[in-house]
Short mmCIF file of N, CA and C and ligand atoms in Angstrom, two decimals:
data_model
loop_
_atom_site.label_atom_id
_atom_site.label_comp_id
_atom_site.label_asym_id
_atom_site.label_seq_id
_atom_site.Cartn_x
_atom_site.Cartn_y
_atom_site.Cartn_z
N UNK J 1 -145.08 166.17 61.53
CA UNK J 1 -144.66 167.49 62.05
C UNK J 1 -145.08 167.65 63.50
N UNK J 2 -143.91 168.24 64.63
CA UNK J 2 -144.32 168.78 65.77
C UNK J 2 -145.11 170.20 65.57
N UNK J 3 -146.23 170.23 66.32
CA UNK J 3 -147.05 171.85 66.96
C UNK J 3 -147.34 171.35 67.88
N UNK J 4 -147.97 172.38 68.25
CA UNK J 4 -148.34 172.48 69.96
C UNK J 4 -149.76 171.58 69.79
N UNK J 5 -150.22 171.18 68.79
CA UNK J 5 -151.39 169.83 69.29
C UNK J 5 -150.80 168.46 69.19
N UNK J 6 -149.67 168.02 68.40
CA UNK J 6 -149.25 166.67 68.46
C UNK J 6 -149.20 166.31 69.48
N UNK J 7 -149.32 164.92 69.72
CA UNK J 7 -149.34 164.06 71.10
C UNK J 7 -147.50 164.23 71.20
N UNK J 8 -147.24 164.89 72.38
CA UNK J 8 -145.60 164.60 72.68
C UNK J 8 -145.54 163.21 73.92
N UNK J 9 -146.29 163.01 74.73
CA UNK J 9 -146.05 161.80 75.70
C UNK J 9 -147.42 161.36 76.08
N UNK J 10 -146.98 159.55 76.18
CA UNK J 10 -147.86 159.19 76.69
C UNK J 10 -147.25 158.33 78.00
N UNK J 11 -148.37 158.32 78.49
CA UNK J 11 -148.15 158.08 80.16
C UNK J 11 -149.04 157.00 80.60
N UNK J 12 -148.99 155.79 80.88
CA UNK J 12 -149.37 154.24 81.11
C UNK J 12 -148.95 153.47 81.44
N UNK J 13 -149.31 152.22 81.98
CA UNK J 13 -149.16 151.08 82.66
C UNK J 13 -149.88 151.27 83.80
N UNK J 14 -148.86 151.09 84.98
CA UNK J 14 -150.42 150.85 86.42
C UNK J 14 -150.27 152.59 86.62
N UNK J 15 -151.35 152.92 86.04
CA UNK J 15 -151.92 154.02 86.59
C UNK J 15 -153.34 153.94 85.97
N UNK J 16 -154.12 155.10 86.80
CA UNK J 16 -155.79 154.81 86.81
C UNK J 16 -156.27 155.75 85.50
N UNK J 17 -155.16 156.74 84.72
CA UNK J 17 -155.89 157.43 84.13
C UNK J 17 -154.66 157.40 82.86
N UNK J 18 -154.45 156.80 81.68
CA UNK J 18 -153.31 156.31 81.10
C UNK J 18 -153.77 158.14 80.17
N UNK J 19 -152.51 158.74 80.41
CA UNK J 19 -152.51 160.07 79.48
C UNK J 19 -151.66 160.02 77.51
N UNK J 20 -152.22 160.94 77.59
CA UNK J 20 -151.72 161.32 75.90
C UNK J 20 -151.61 162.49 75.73
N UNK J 21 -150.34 163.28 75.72
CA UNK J 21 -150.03 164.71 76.51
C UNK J 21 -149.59 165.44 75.09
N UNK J 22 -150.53 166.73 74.73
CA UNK J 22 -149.74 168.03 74.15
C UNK J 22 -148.41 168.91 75.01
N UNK J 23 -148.24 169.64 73.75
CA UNK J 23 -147.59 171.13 74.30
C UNK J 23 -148.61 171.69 75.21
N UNK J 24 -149.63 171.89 74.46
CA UNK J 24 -150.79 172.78 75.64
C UNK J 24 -151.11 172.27 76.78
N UNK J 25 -151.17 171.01 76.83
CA UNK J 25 -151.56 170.14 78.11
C UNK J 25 -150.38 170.82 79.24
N UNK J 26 -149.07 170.18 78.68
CA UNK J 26 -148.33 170.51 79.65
C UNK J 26 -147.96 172.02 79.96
N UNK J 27 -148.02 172.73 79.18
CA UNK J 27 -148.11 174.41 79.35
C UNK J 27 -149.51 174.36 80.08
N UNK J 28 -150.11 173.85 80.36
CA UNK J 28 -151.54 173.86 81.05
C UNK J 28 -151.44 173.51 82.42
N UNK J 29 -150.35 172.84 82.89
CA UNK J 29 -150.17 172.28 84.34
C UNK J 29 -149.69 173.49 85.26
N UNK J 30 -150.25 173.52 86.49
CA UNK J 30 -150.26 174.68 87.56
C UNK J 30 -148.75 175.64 87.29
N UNK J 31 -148.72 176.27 87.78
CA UNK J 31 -147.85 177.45 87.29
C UNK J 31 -147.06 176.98 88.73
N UNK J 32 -147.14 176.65 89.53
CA UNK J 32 -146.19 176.05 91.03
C UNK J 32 -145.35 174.80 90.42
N UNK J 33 -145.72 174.27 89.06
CA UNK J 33 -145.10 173.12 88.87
C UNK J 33 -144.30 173.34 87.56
N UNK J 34 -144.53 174.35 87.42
CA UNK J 34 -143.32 174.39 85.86
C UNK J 34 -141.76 174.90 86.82
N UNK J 35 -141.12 174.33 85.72
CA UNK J 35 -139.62 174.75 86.36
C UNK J 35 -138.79 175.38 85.51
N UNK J 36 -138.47 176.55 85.60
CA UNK J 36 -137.52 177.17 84.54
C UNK J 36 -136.21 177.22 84.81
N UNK J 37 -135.99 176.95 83.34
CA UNK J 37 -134.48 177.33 83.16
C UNK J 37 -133.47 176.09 83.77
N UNK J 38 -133.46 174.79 83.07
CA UNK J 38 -132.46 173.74 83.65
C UNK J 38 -131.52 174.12 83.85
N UNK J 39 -130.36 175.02 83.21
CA UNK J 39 -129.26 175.42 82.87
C UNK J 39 -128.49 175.97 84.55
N UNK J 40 -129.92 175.76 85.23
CA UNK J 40 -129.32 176.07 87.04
C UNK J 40 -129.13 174.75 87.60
N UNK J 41 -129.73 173.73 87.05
CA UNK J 41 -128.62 172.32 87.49
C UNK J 41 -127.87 172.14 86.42
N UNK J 42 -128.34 172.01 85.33
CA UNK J 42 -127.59 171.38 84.31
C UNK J 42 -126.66 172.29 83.32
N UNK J 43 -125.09 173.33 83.52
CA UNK J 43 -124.86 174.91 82.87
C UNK J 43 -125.09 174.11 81.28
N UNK J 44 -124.75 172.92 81.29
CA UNK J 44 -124.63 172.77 79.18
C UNK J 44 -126.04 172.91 78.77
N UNK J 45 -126.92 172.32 79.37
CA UNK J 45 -128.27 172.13 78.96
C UNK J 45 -129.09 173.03 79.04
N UNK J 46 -130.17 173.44 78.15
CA UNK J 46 -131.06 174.31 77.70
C UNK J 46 -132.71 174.19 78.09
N UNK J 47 -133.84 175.12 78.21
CA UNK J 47 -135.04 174.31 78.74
C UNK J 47 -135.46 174.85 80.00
N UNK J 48 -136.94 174.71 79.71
CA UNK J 48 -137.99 174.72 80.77
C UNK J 48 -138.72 173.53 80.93
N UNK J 49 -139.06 173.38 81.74
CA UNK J 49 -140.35 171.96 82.17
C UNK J 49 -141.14 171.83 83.31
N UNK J 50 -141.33 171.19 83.18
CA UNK J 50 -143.16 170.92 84.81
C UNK J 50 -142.17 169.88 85.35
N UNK J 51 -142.79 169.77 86.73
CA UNK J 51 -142.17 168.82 87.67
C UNK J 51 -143.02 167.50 87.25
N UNK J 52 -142.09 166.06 86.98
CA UNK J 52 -142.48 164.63 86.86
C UNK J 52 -143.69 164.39 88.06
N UNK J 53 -143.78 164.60 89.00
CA UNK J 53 -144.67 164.84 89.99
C UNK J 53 -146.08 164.98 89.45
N UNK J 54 -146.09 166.43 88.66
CA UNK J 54 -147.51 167.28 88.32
C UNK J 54 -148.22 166.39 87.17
N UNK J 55 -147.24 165.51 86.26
CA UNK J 55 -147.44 164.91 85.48
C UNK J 55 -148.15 163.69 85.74
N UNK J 56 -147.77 162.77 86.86
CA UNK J 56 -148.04 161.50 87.58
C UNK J 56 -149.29 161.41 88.11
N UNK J 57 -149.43 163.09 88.83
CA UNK J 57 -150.46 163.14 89.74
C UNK J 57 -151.75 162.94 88.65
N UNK J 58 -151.85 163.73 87.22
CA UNK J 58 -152.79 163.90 86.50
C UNK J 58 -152.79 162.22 86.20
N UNK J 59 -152.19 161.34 86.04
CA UNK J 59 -152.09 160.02 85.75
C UNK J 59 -152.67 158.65 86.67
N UNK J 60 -152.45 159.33 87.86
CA UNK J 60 -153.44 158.37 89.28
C UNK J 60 -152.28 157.34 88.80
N UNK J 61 -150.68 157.48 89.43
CA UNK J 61 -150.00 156.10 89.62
C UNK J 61 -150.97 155.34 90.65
N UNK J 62 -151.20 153.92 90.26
CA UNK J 62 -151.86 152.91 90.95
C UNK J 62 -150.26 152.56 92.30
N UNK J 63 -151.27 152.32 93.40
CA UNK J 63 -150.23 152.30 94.60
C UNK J 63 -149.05 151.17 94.80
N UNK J 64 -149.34 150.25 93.73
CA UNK J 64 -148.51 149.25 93.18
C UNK J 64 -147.32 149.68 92.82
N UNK J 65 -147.07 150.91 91.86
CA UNK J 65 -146.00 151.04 91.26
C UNK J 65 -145.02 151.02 91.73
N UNK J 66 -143.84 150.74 91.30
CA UNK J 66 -142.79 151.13 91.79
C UNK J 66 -141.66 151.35 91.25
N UNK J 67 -141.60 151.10 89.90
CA UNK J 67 -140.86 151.81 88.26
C UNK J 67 -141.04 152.37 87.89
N UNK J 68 -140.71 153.49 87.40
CA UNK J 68 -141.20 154.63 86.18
C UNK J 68 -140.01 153.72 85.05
N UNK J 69 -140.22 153.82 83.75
CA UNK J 69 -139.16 153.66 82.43
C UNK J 69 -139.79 154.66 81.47
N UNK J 70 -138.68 155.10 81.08
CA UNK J 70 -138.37 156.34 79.79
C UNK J 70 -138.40 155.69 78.86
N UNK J 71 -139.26 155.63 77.75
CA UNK J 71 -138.98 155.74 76.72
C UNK J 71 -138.66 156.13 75.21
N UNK J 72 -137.35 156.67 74.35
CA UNK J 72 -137.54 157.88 73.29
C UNK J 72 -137.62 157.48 72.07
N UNK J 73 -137.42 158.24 71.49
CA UNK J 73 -137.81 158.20 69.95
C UNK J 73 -136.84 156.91 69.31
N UNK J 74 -135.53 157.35 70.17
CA UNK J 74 -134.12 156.54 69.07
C UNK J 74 -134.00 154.80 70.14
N UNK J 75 -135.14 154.45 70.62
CA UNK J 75 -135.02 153.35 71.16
C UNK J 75 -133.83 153.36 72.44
N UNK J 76 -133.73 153.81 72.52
CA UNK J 76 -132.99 154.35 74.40
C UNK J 76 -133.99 154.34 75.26
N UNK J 77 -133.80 153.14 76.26
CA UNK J 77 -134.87 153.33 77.30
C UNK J 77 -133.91 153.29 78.78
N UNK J 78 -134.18 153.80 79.99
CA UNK J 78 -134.10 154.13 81.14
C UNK J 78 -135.19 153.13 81.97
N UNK J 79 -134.61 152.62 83.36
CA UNK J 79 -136.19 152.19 83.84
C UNK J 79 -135.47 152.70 85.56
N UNK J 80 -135.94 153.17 85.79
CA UNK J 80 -135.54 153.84 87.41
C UNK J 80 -136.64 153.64 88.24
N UNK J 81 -136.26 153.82 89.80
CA UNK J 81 -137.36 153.43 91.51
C UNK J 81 -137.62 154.60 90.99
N UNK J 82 -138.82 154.84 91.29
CA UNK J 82 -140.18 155.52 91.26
C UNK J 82 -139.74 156.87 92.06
N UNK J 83 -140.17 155.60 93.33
CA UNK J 83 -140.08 157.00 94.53
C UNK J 83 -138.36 157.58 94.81
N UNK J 84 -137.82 157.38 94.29
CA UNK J 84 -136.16 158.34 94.19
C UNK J 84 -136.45 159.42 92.85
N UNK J 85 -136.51 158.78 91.92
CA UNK J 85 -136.83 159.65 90.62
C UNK J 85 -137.50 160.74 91.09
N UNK J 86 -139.23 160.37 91.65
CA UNK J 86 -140.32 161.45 91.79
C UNK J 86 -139.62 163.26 92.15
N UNK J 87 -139.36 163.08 93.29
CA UNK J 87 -139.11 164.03 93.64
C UNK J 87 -137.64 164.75 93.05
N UNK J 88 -137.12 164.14 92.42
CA UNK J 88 -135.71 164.81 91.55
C UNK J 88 -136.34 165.37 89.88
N UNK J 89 -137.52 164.86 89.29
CA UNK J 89 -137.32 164.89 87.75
C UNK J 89 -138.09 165.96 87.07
N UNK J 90 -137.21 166.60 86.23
CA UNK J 90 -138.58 167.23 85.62
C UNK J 90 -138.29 166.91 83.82
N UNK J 91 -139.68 167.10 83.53
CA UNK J 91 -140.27 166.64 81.97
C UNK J 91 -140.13 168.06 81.19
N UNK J 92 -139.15 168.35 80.40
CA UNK J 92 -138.58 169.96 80.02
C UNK J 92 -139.33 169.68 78.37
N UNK J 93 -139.92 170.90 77.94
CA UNK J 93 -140.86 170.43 76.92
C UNK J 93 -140.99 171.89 76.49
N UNK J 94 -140.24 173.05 76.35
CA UNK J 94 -140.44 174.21 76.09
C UNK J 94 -139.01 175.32 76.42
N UNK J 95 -138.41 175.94 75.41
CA UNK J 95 -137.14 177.19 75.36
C UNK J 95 -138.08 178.21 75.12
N UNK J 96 -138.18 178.94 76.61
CA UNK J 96 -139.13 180.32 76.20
C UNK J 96 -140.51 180.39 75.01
N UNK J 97 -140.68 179.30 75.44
CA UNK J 97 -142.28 179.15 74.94
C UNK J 97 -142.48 178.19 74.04
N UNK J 98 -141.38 177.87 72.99
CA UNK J 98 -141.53 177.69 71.67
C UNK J 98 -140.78 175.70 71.92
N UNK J 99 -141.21 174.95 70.79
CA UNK J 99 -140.88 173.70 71.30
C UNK J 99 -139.77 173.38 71.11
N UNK J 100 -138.93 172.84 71.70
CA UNK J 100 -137.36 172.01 71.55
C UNK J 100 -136.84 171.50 70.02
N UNK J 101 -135.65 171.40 70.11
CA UNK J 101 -135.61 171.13 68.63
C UNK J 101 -134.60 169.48 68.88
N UNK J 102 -134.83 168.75 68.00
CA UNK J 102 -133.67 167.53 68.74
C UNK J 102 -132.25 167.57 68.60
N UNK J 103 -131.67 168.83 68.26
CA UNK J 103 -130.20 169.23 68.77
C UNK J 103 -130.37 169.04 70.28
N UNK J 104 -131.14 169.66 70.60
CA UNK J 104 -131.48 170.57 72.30
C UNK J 104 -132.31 168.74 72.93
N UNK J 105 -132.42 167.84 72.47
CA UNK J 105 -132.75 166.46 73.10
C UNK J 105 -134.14 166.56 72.84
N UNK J 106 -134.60 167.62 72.44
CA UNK J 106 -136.43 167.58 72.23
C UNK J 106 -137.24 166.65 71.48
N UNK J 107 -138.49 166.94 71.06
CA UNK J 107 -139.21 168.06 71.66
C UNK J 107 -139.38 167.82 73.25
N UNK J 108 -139.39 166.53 74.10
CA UNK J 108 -138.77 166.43 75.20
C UNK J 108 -137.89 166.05 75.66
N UNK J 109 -137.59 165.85 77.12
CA UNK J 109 -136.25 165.91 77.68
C UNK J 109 -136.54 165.26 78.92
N UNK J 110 -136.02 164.02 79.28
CA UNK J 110 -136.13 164.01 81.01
C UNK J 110 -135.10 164.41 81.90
N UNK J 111 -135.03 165.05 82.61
CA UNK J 111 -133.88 165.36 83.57
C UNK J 111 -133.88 165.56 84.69
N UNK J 112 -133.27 164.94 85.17
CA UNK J 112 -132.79 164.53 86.66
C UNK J 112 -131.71 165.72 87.31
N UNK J 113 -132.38 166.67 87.98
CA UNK J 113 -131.66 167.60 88.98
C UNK J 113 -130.48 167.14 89.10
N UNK J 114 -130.20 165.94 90.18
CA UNK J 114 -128.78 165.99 90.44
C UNK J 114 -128.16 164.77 90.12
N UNK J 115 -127.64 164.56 89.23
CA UNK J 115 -127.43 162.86 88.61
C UNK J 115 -126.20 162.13 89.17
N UNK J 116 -126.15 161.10 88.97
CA UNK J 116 -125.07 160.60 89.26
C UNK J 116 -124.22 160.40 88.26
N UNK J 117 -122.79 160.07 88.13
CA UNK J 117 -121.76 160.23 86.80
C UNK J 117 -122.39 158.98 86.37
N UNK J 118 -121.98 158.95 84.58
CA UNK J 118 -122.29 157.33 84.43
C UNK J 118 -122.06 156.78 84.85
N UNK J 119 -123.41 155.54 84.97
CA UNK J 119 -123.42 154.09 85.49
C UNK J 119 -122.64 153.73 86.74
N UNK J 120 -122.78 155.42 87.71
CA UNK J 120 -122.51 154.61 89.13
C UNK J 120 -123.54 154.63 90.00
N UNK J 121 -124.87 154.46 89.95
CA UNK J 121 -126.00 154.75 90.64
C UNK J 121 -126.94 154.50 89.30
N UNK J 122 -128.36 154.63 89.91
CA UNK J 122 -129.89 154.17 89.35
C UNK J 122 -129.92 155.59 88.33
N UNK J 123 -129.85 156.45 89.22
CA UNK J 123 -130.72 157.70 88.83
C UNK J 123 -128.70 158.15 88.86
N UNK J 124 -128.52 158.14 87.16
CA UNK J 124 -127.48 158.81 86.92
C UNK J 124 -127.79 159.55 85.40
N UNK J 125 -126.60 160.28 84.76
CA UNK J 125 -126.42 160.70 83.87
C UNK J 125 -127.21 160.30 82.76
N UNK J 126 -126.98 159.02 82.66
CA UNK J 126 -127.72 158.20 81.92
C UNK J 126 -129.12 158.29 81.32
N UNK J 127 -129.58 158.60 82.50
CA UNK J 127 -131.26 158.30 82.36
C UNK J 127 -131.73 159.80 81.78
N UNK J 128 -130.95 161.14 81.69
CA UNK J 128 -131.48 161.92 81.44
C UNK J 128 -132.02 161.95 79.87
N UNK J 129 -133.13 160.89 79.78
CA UNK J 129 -133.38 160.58 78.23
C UNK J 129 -133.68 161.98 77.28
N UNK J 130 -133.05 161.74 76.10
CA UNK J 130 -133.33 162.84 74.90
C UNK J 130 -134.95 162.38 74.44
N UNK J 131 -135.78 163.12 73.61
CA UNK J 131 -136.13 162.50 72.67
C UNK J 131 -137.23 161.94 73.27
N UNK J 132 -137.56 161.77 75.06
CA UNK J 132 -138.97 161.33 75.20
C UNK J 132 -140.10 161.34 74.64
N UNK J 133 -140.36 159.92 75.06
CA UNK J 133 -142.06 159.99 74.14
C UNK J 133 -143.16 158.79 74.81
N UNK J 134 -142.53 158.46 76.37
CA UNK J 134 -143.50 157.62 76.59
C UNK J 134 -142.70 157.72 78.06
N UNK J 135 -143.83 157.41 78.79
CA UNK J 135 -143.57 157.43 81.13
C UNK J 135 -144.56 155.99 81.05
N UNK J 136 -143.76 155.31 81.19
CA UNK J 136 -144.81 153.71 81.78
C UNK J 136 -144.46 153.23 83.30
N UNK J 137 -145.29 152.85 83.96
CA UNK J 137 -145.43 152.64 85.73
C UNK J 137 -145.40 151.14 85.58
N UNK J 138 -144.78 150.82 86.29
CA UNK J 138 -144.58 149.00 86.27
C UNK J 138 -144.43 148.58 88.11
N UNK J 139 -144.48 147.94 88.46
CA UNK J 139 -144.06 146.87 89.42
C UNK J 139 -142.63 146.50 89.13
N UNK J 140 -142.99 145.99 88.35
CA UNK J 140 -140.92 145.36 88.41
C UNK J 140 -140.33 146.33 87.41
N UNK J 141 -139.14 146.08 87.66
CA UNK J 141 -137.85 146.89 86.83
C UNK J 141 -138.75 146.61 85.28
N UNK J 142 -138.35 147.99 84.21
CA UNK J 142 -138.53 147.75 82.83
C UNK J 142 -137.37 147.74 81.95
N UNK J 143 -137.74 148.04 80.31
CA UNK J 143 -136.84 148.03 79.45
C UNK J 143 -135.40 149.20 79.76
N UNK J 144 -134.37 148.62 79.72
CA UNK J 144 -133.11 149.47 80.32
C UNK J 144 -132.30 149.43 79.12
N UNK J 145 -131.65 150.24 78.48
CA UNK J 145 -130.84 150.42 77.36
C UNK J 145 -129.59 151.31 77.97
N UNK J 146 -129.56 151.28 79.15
CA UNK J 146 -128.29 152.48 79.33
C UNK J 146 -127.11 151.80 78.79
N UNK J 147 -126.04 152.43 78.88
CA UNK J 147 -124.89 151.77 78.68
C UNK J 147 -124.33 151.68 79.98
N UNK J 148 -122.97 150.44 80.05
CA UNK J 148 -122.80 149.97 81.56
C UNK J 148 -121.48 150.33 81.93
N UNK J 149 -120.59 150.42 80.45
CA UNK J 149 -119.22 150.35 80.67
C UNK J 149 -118.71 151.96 80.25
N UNK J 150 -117.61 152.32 79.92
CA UNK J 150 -117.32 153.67 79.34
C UNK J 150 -116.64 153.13 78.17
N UNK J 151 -116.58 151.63 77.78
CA UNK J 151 -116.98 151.46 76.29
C UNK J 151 -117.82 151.39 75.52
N UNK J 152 -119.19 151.21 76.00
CA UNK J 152 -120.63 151.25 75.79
C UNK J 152 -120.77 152.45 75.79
N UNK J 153 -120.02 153.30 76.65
CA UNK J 153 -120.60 154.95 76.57
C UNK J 153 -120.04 155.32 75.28
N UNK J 154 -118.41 155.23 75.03
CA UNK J 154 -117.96 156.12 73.91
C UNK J 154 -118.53 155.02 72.67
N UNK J 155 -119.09 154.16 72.72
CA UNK J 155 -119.75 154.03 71.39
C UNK J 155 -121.09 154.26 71.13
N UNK J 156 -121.85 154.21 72.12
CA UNK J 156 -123.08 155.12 72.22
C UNK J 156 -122.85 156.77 71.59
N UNK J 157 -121.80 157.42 72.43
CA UNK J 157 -121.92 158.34 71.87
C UNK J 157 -121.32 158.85 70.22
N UNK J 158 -120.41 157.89 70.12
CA UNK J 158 -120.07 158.02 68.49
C UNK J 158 -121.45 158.00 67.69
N UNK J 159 -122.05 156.94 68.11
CA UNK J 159 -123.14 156.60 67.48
C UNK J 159 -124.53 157.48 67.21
N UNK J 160 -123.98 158.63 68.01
CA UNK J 160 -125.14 159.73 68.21
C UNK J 160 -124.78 160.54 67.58
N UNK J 161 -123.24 160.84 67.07
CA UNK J 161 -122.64 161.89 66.14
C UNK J 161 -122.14 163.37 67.26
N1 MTE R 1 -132.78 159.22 73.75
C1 MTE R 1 -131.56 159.19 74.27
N2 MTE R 1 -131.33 159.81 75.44
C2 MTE R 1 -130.10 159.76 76.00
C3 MTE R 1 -129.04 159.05 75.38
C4 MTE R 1 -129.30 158.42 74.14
O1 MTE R 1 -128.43 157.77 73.52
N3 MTE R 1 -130.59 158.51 73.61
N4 MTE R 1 -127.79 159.00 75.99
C5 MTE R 1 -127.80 159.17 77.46
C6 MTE R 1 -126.46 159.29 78.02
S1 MTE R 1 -125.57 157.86 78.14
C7 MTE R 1 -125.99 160.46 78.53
S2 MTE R 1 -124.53 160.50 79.40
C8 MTE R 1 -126.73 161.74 78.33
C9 MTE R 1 -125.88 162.75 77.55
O2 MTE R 1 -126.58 163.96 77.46
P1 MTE R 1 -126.06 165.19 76.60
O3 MTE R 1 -126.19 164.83 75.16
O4 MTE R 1 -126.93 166.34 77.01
O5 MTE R 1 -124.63 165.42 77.00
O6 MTE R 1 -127.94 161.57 77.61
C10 MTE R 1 -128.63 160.37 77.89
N5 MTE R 1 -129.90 160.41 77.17
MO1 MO R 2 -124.20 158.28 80.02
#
């Protein structure tokens, strides 16, 4: 069962302080770094969240990095440049207080402000993973599951129902 003490993300590889993140944790991060209301980039999508930033910083990325990869529940992974991601992403982990449900992609969500359409760019559509449950920092590119083609997409998405 999700509550607000289950571990929702963990956060590791080259960084100095590898995290294991609640609801409260992240409802705990500075009030300058939560972001409300996606539905002002994204009109379909639902959600509040902290900036990927506020998250990292508590994590000490080691100066090496230069990957972030998503990884969720349903084995969909993302691996995107670091420093492009940083400043676009936020980690949405809360609808007016209460936790996400996985209609809504929860209990987290990564999302990328301004994406690119599928699979024409790094930081596209794609990567806005459902279902997060893990931020790992690498050096080289990581595990990538996007789809490449818009036959890979419409069977991905059959496959999601
Ligand atoms: N965990 C997970 N996240 C995912 C996917 C997925 O299959 N699993 N599909 C991705 C793709 S290909 C797209 S285009 C968007 C679709 O988001 P939507 O369901 O909000 O439209 O989610 C992305 N996030
Ligand atoms: Mo996609």
């Amino acid at each position: 069962m999700t509550d607000q003490r289950s571990i929702l993300l963990t956060v590791d590889g080259a960084v100095a302080k590898p995290l294991r993140l609640t609801f409260d944790d992240l409802a705990g991060l500075p009030a300058a770094d939560q972001v409300d209301d996606i539905s002002r980039f994204h009109p379909t999508r639902r959600g509040s969240g902290v900036a990927l930033g506020a998250v990292l910083r508590l994590a000490e990325v080691a100066p090496e990095a230069r990957y972030l990869t998503l990884h969720a529940d349903d084995d969909f992974h993302a691996s995107v440049p670091l420093a492009e991601v940083l400043p676009e992403a936020v980690v949405v982990y809360h609808r007016n207080g209460r936790l996400m449900s996985p209609e809504e992609g929860g209990p987290l969500r990564f999302i990328i402000k301004n994406p690119a359409a599928c699979h024409t760019d790094e930081l596209d559509d794609c990567a806005n993973v459902k279902y997060l449950n893990r931020i790992e920092l690498s050096v080289a590119r990581g595990q990538d599951t996007r789809p490449h083609t818009d036959f890979e997409h419409e069977e991905l998405h059959r496959a999601e129902g």
